[in-house]
mmCIF file of C-alpha atoms and ligand atoms in Angstrom:
data_model
loop_
_atom_site.group_PDB
_atom_site.id
_atom_site.type_symbol
_atom_site.label_atom_id
_atom_site.label_comp_id
_atom_site.label_asym_id
_atom_site.label_seq_id
_atom_site.Cartn_x
_atom_site.Cartn_y
_atom_site.Cartn_z
ATOM 1 C CA MET A 523 39.113 17.439 -12.346
ATOM 2 C CA VAL A 524 38.537 19.120 -15.677
ATOM 3 C CA ARG A 525 40.803 21.369 -17.699
ATOM 4 C CA CYS A 526 39.116 23.349 -20.465
ATOM 5 C CA SER A 527 42.062 24.019 -22.749
ATOM 6 C CA LYS A 528 40.238 24.110 -26.114
ATOM 7 C CA GLU A 529 37.472 26.360 -27.285
ATOM 8 C CA GLY A 530 34.256 24.578 -28.221
ATOM 9 C CA GLN A 531 31.185 22.702 -27.024
ATOM 10 C CA PHE A 532 31.663 19.499 -25.056
ATOM 11 C CA PRO A 533 28.678 17.252 -24.191
ATOM 12 C CA VAL A 534 28.674 15.366 -20.872
ATOM 13 C CA TYR A 535 26.873 12.000 -21.013
ATOM 14 C CA ASP A 536 25.139 9.932 -18.360
ATOM 15 C CA PHE A 537 25.099 6.118 -18.138
ATOM 16 C CA LYS A 538 22.510 5.829 -20.899
ATOM 17 C CA ASP A 539 24.402 8.053 -23.352
ATOM 18 C CA ASP A 540 21.910 10.871 -22.887
ATOM 19 C CA VAL A 541 23.485 14.313 -22.840
ATOM 20 C CA MET A 542 23.149 15.676 -19.297
ATOM 21 C CA MET A 543 24.784 19.023 -19.996
ATOM 22 C CA THR A 544 27.058 20.774 -22.444
ATOM 23 C CA ILE A 545 30.175 22.666 -21.411
ATOM 24 C CA LEU A 546 30.786 25.787 -23.501
ATOM 25 C CA VAL A 547 34.432 26.835 -23.508
ATOM 26 C CA SER A 548 35.348 30.237 -24.890
ATOM 27 C CA GLY A 549 38.606 32.121 -25.236
ATOM 28 C CA GLU A 550 42.024 31.243 -26.582
ATOM 29 C CA ASP A 551 43.141 27.626 -26.726
ATOM 30 C CA SER A 552 45.872 26.869 -24.263
ATOM 31 C CA SER A 553 48.117 23.875 -23.803
ATOM 32 C CA ALA A 554 47.516 21.709 -20.776
ATOM 33 C CA THR A 555 50.528 21.360 -18.537
ATOM 34 C CA GLU A 556 51.381 18.267 -16.526
ATOM 35 C CA LEU A 557 50.596 18.477 -12.837
ATOM 36 C CA SER A 558 53.669 18.129 -10.701
ATOM 37 C CA ALA A 559 53.796 15.210 -8.286
ATOM 38 C CA TRP A 560 53.345 15.898 -4.585
ATOM 39 C CA LYS A 561 52.973 13.822 -1.456
ATOM 40 C CA PRO A 562 50.424 14.850 1.160
ATOM 41 C CA ASP A 563 50.907 14.477 4.899
ATOM 42 C CA TYR A 564 48.292 11.881 5.750
ATOM 43 C CA PRO A 565 46.201 12.188 8.926
ATOM 44 C CA GLU A 566 46.278 9.271 11.365
ATOM 45 C CA TYR A 567 43.052 7.743 10.068
ATOM 46 C CA LEU A 568 44.784 7.226 6.712
ATOM 47 C CA ASN A 569 47.711 5.240 8.148
ATOM 48 C CA ASN A 570 48.856 2.620 5.656
ATOM 49 C CA LEU A 571 47.025 -0.699 6.230
ATOM 50 C CA GLN A 572 48.510 -2.662 3.310
ATOM 51 C CA ALA A 573 50.608 -4.841 5.620
ATOM 52 C CA THR A 574 48.138 -4.918 8.523
ATOM 53 C CA SER A 575 46.289 -8.168 9.122
ATOM 54 C CA THR A 576 42.671 -8.179 10.243
ATOM 55 C CA ASP A 577 41.136 -9.940 13.239
ATOM 56 C CA SER A 578 38.732 -12.802 12.660
ATOM 57 C CA GLY A 579 35.229 -11.620 11.904
ATOM 58 C CA CYS A 580 36.526 -8.249 10.694
ATOM 59 C CA LYS A 581 37.127 -9.622 7.172
ATOM 60 C CA CYS A 582 33.756 -9.972 5.435
ATOM 61 C CA GLU A 583 32.271 -10.156 1.966
ATOM 62 C CA THR A 584 30.056 -7.387 0.609
ATOM 63 C CA ASN A 585 28.387 -8.445 -2.624
ATOM 64 C CA MET A 586 26.491 -6.033 -4.798
ATOM 65 C CA GLY A 587 24.173 -7.946 -7.074
ATOM 66 C CA ALA A 588 21.100 -10.120 -7.104
ATOM 67 C CA CYS A 589 18.354 -10.182 -4.481
ATOM 68 C CA LEU A 590 16.554 -13.034 -2.779
ATOM 69 C CA PRO A 591 13.567 -14.253 -4.868
ATOM 70 C CA GLU A 592 11.084 -12.532 -2.523
ATOM 71 C CA MET A 593 12.852 -9.224 -3.190
ATOM 72 C CA ALA A 594 12.858 -9.559 -6.973
ATOM 73 C CA ASN A 595 11.062 -6.226 -7.383
ATOM 74 C CA PHE A 596 14.252 -4.380 -6.325
ATOM 75 C CA VAL A 597 16.899 -3.341 -8.845
ATOM 76 C CA GLY A 598 19.681 -4.899 -6.774
ATOM 77 C CA CYS A 599 20.766 -5.871 -3.296
ATOM 78 C CA ILE A 600 23.735 -6.006 -0.957
ATOM 79 C CA ASN A 601 24.460 -9.562 0.230
ATOM 80 C CA ASN A 602 21.090 -10.583 -1.272
ATOM 81 C CA PHE A 603 19.026 -8.183 0.832
ATOM 82 C CA ALA A 604 17.408 -4.923 -0.189
ATOM 83 C CA TYR A 605 17.793 -1.960 2.129
ATOM 84 C CA ASP A 606 16.087 -2.373 5.475
ATOM 85 C CA PRO A 607 16.518 0.443 8.024
ATOM 86 C CA GLU A 608 16.505 -2.079 10.859
ATOM 87 C CA ARG A 609 19.038 -4.462 9.436
ATOM 88 C CA TYR A 610 22.804 -4.042 9.249
ATOM 89 C CA VAL A 611 25.128 -5.932 6.937
ATOM 90 C CA HIS A 612 28.116 -6.480 9.283
ATOM 91 C CA SER A 613 29.190 -5.575 12.825
ATOM 92 C CA ILE A 614 32.445 -3.783 13.540
ATOM 93 C CA GLU A 615 34.280 -3.363 16.822
ATOM 94 C CA LEU A 616 35.700 0.136 17.222
ATOM 95 C CA GLY A 617 39.496 0.123 16.981
ATOM 96 C CA LYS A 618 39.797 -3.002 14.819
ATOM 97 C CA VAL A 619 41.169 -2.957 11.320
ATOM 98 C CA VAL A 620 38.389 -4.012 8.952
ATOM 99 C CA GLU A 621 38.649 -5.694 5.555
ATOM 100 C CA ARG A 622 35.862 -5.901 2.982
ATOM 101 C CA LEU A 623 35.900 -8.123 -0.092
ATOM 102 C CA VAL A 624 33.780 -6.266 -2.609
ATOM 103 C CA ASN A 625 32.746 -6.900 -6.246
ATOM 104 C CA PRO A 626 32.294 -3.438 -7.801
ATOM 105 C CA ALA A 627 32.197 -4.552 -11.452
ATOM 106 C CA ASN A 628 28.619 -3.612 -12.371
ATOM 107 C CA HIS A 629 28.005 -1.328 -9.390
ATOM 108 C CA SER A 630 30.060 1.355 -7.676
ATOM 109 C CA TYR A 631 30.810 0.660 -4.024
ATOM 110 C CA HIS A 632 30.481 3.772 -1.890
ATOM 111 C CA GLN A 633 31.015 4.060 1.848
ATOM 112 C CA HIS A 634 30.285 6.914 4.229
ATOM 113 C CA VAL A 635 32.179 8.071 7.373
ATOM 114 C CA TYR A 636 35.470 6.208 6.842
ATOM 115 C CA PRO A 637 37.416 6.211 3.585
ATOM 116 C CA PHE A 638 38.879 2.801 2.684
ATOM 117 C CA GLN A 639 42.275 1.780 1.363
ATOM 118 C CA PHE A 640 42.415 -0.332 -1.782
ATOM 119 C CA VAL A 641 44.936 -3.027 -0.863
ATOM 120 C CA GLY A 642 44.603 -5.479 -3.752
ATOM 121 C CA TYR A 643 42.692 -8.034 -5.796
ATOM 122 C CA THR A 644 41.474 -11.445 -4.631
ATOM 123 C CA GLU A 645 42.421 -13.063 -7.970
ATOM 124 C CA THR A 646 45.645 -12.983 -9.965
ATOM 125 C CA GLU A 647 43.616 -12.393 -13.167
ATOM 126 C CA TYR A 648 41.057 -9.640 -12.742
ATOM 127 C CA ALA A 649 40.220 -8.434 -16.258
ATOM 128 C CA VAL A 650 40.313 -4.677 -15.831
ATOM 129 C CA THR A 651 41.800 -2.312 -18.407
ATOM 130 C CA ASP A 652 45.255 -0.830 -17.967
ATOM 131 C CA TYR A 653 43.578 2.555 -17.737
ATOM 132 C CA THR A 654 41.477 1.434 -14.762
ATOM 133 C CA LYS A 655 44.437 -0.272 -13.148
ATOM 134 C CA HIS A 656 46.458 2.891 -13.456
ATOM 135 C CA TYR A 657 43.631 5.049 -12.115
ATOM 136 C CA PHE A 658 42.999 2.891 -9.024
ATOM 137 C CA GLN A 659 46.379 2.001 -7.604
ATOM 138 C CA GLU A 660 46.955 -0.333 -4.686
ATOM 139 C CA GLY A 661 47.510 1.735 -1.574
ATOM 140 C CA ASP A 662 45.170 4.551 -2.677
ATOM 141 C CA TRP A 663 42.398 5.787 -0.392
ATOM 142 C CA ASN A 664 38.906 6.175 -1.863
ATOM 143 C CA ASP A 665 35.308 6.543 -0.825
ATOM 144 C CA VAL A 666 33.912 5.053 -4.030
ATOM 145 C CA MET A 667 35.264 2.423 -6.434
ATOM 146 C CA GLN A 668 34.033 0.710 -9.574
ATOM 147 C CA MET A 669 36.002 -1.378 -12.072
ATOM 148 C CA ILE A 670 33.869 -2.394 -15.028
ATOM 149 C CA GLY A 671 34.771 -5.931 -16.160
ATOM 150 C CA LEU A 672 36.382 -6.885 -12.859
ATOM 151 C CA THR A 673 36.487 -10.614 -12.161
ATOM 152 C CA GLY A 674 36.931 -11.579 -8.534
ATOM 153 C CA LYS A 675 36.884 -8.971 -5.794
ATOM 154 C CA LEU A 676 38.774 -6.064 -4.340
ATOM 155 C CA LYS A 677 40.240 -6.013 -0.845
ATOM 156 C CA LEU A 678 39.402 -2.782 0.924
ATOM 157 C CA ARG A 679 40.582 -1.909 4.450
ATOM 158 C CA PHE A 680 39.794 0.803 6.947
ATOM 159 C CA HIS A 681 40.381 1.428 10.626
ATOM 160 C CA PRO A 682 37.426 2.888 12.535
ATOM 161 C CA ARG A 683 38.728 4.561 15.665
ATOM 162 C CA THR A 684 36.482 7.558 16.264
ATOM 163 C CA HIS A 685 32.828 7.298 15.298
ATOM 164 C CA LEU A 686 30.410 4.731 16.701
ATOM 165 C CA GLY A 687 27.163 3.778 14.990
ATOM 166 C CA LEU A 688 26.057 3.744 11.399
ATOM 167 C CA VAL A 689 28.241 3.577 8.324
ATOM 168 C CA MET A 690 26.112 3.745 5.188
ATOM 169 C CA ILE A 691 27.223 1.731 2.172
ATOM 170 C CA HIS A 692 25.516 1.792 -1.213
ATOM 171 C CA CYS A 693 25.811 1.695 -4.970
ATOM 172 C CA HIS A 694 26.744 5.196 -6.021
ATOM 173 C CA ARG A 695 24.300 5.098 -8.917
ATOM 174 C CA LEU A 696 21.232 6.803 -7.519
ATOM 175 C CA SER A 697 18.702 4.726 -9.450
ATOM 176 C CA HIS A 698 20.222 1.555 -7.933
ATOM 177 C CA GLU A 699 20.721 2.940 -4.440
ATOM 178 C CA ASP A 700 17.148 4.154 -4.239
ATOM 179 C CA HIS A 701 15.821 0.775 -5.389
ATOM 180 C CA GLY A 702 17.463 -1.583 -2.947
ATOM 181 C CA MET A 703 21.259 -1.327 -3.188
ATOM 182 C CA MET A 704 21.907 0.340 0.109
ATOM 183 C CA GLY A 705 22.796 -0.947 3.551
ATOM 184 C CA TRP A 706 24.714 -0.088 6.652
ATOM 185 C CA GLU A 707 27.378 -1.459 8.881
ATOM 186 C CA TYR A 708 27.282 -0.893 12.615
ATOM 187 C CA ILE A 709 30.294 0.082 14.732
ATOM 188 C CA PHE A 710 30.097 -0.995 18.383
ATOM 189 C CA ASP A 711 32.413 -0.046 21.239
ATOM 190 C CA LYS A 712 32.527 -3.609 22.528
ATOM 191 C CA GLY A 713 32.034 -7.150 21.268
ATOM 192 C CA GLY A 714 33.915 -8.560 18.316
ATOM 193 C CA CYS A 715 33.462 -7.975 14.617
ATOM 194 C CA GLU A 716 30.930 -10.221 12.896
ATOM 195 C CA CYS A 717 30.110 -10.851 9.250
ATOM 196 C CA ASP A 718 26.534 -12.010 9.758
ATOM 197 C CA ALA A 719 23.767 -9.522 9.122
ATOM 198 C CA LYS A 720 21.590 -8.680 12.099
ATOM 199 C CA LYS A 721 18.368 -6.916 12.888
ATOM 200 C CA ALA A 722 19.160 -3.764 14.805
ATOM 201 C CA LEU A 723 16.386 -4.360 17.293
ATOM 202 C CA ASP A 724 17.460 -7.937 18.196
HETATM 203 CU CU1 CU B 963 24.527 -0.044 -9.057
#
């Protein structure tokens, strides 16, 4: 993640440009070497889904942004609703390949339990920097993604085959997550996938 090849003091900033910490590096300077490329053996749950189509109802939108007017006191919402422990954003049927269309331009999309594969953009023009495009490559697996400036959405796929129940999703910025931008999906062992949000107790 970090290579400290030069002696000196290096501030680390947060979102507001406040210094969170300073890294003090001592010793001789050294030259950073390139990492050599390698290819991991992927476990089954990371099987490539780029060419896999999704069943109806398993392809849903997840929007991180504004809230309904009655929830205006929250910082942000997922599909217009602030976090509600009794309400889930989408339903998933175990064993189905799932696709989510997500807009992580101003917020970072984070998902628990199952990593997701970034399979592409919904638009041909998506306004991200070459640096970002190089960092997040189509086919990569992630558990959090944000592309500042993104227009349109990202297509993310995963294939839940093991764990039933809750999958938490939220903005990875704590001050947003804790003020509304959190939700969950529910994985069932029967019944089809559905995009409509439901109350868990219905
Ligand atoms: Cu956020």
